[in-house]
Short mmCIF file of C-alpha atoms in Angstrom, two decimals:
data_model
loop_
_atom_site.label_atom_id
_atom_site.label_comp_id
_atom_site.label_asym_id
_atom_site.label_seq_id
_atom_site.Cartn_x
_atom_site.Cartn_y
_atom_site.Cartn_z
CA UNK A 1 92.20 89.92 110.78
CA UNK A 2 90.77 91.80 113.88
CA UNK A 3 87.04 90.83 112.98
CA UNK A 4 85.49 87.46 112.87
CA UNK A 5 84.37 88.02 108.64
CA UNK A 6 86.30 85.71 106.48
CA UNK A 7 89.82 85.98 105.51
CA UNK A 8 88.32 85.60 102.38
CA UNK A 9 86.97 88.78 101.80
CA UNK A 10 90.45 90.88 102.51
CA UNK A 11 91.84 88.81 100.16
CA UNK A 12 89.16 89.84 97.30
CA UNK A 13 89.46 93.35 98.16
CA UNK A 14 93.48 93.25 98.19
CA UNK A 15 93.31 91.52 94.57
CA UNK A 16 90.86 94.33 93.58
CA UNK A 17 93.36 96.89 94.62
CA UNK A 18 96.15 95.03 93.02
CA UNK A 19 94.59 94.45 89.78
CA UNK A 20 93.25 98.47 88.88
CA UNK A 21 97.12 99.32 89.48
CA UNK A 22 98.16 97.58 86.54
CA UNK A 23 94.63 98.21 84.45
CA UNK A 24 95.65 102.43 84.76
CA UNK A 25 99.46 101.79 84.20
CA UNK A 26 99.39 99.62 80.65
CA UNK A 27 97.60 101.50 78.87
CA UNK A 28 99.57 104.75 79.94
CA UNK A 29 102.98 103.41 78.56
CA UNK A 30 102.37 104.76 75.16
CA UNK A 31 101.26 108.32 76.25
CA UNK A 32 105.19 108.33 78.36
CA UNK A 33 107.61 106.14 76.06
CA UNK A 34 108.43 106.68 72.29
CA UNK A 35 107.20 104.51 69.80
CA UNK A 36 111.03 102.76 69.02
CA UNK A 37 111.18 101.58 72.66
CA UNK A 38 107.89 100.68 73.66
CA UNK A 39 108.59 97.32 73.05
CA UNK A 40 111.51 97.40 75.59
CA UNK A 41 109.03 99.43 77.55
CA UNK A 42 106.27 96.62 78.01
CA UNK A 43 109.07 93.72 78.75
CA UNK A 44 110.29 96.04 81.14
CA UNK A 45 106.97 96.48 82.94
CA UNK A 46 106.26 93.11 82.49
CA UNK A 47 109.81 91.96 83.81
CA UNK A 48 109.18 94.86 86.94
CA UNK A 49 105.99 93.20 87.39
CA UNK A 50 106.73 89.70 87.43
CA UNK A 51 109.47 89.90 90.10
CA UNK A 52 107.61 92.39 92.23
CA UNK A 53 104.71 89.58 92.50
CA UNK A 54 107.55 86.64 93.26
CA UNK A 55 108.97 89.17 95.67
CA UNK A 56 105.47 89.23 97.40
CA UNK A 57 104.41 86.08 97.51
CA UNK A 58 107.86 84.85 98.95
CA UNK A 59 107.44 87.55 101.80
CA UNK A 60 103.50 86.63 102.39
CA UNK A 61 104.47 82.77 102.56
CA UNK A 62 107.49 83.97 104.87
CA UNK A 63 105.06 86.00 106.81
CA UNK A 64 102.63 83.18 107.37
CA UNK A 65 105.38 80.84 108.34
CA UNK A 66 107.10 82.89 111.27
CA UNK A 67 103.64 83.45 112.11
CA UNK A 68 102.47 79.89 112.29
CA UNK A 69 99.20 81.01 110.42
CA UNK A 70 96.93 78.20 109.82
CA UNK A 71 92.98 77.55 110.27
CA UNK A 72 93.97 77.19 113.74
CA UNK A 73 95.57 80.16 114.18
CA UNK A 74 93.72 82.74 111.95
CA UNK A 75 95.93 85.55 113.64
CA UNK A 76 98.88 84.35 112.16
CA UNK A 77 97.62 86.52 109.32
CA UNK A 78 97.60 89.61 110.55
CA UNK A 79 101.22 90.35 109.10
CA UNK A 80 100.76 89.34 105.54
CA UNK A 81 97.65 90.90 105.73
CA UNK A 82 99.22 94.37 106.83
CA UNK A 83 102.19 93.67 104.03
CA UNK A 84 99.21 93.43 101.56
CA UNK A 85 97.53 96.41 103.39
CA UNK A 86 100.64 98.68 103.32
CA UNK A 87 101.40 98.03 99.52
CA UNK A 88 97.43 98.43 98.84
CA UNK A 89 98.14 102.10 100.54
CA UNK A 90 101.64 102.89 98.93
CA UNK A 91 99.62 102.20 95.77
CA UNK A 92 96.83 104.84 96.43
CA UNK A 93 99.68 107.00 97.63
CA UNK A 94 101.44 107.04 94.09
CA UNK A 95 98.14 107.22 92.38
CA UNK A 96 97.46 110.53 94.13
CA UNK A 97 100.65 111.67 93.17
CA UNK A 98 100.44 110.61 89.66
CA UNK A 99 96.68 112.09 89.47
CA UNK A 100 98.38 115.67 91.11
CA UNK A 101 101.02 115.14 88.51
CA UNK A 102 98.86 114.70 85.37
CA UNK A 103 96.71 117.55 86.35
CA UNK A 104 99.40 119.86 86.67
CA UNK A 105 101.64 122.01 84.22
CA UNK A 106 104.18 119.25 83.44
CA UNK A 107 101.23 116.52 82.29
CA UNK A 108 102.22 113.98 79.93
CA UNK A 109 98.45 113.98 78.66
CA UNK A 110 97.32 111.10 80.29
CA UNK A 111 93.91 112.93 81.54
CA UNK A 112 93.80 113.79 78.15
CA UNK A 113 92.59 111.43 74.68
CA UNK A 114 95.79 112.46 72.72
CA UNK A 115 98.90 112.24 74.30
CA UNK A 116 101.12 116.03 75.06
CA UNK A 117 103.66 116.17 72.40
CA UNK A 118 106.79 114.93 73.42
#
């Protein structure tokens, strides 16, 4: 937004972002929930997941609109693009905290092939 590159490239690197989020979180589910409810477990995610991108888009198309962002007016997305920016950092936030977590004395095993007995 404050360079003249393509909004085309912030968009691939938010969707990169975005998509390793989900890519460490799946497969972690089984290492954190018993086996009788990690069915309800996955729809949950998946539920969590589902609204969080409506959610998004909703505010990004809201963002765009108040901000009359168009090819005329690249700089109308400068908000959405900080929206996508702040979530792409509260992300890496929780990450680091989850990383701290897992390394520490009350790990679930996720650094780990077998999961810690629960």
């Amino acid at each position: 937004g404050y360079t003249n590159l393509s909004l085309w490239v912030s968009t691939v690197l938010i969707g990169i972002a975005f998509s390793l989020v989900p890519a460490v979180l799946w497969p972690a589910v089984p290492y954190v929930v018993t086996a009788e409810r990690l069915g309800t477990a996955y729809g949950l995610m998946t539920m969590l997941q589902n609204i969080g991108l409506t959610v998004c888009n909703l505010a990004a198309g809201m963002l765009n609109d108040a901000s009359d962002a168009s090819p005329d007016n690249p700089s109308g997305y400068l908000p959405m693009l900080w929206m996508f920016c702040l979530l792409s950092l509260f992300g890496f936030v929780f990450a680091a905290a989850l990383r701290k977590r897992e390394t520490g004395p009350e790990s679930h095993g996720l650094e780990s092939i077998r999961a810690a007995a629960a």
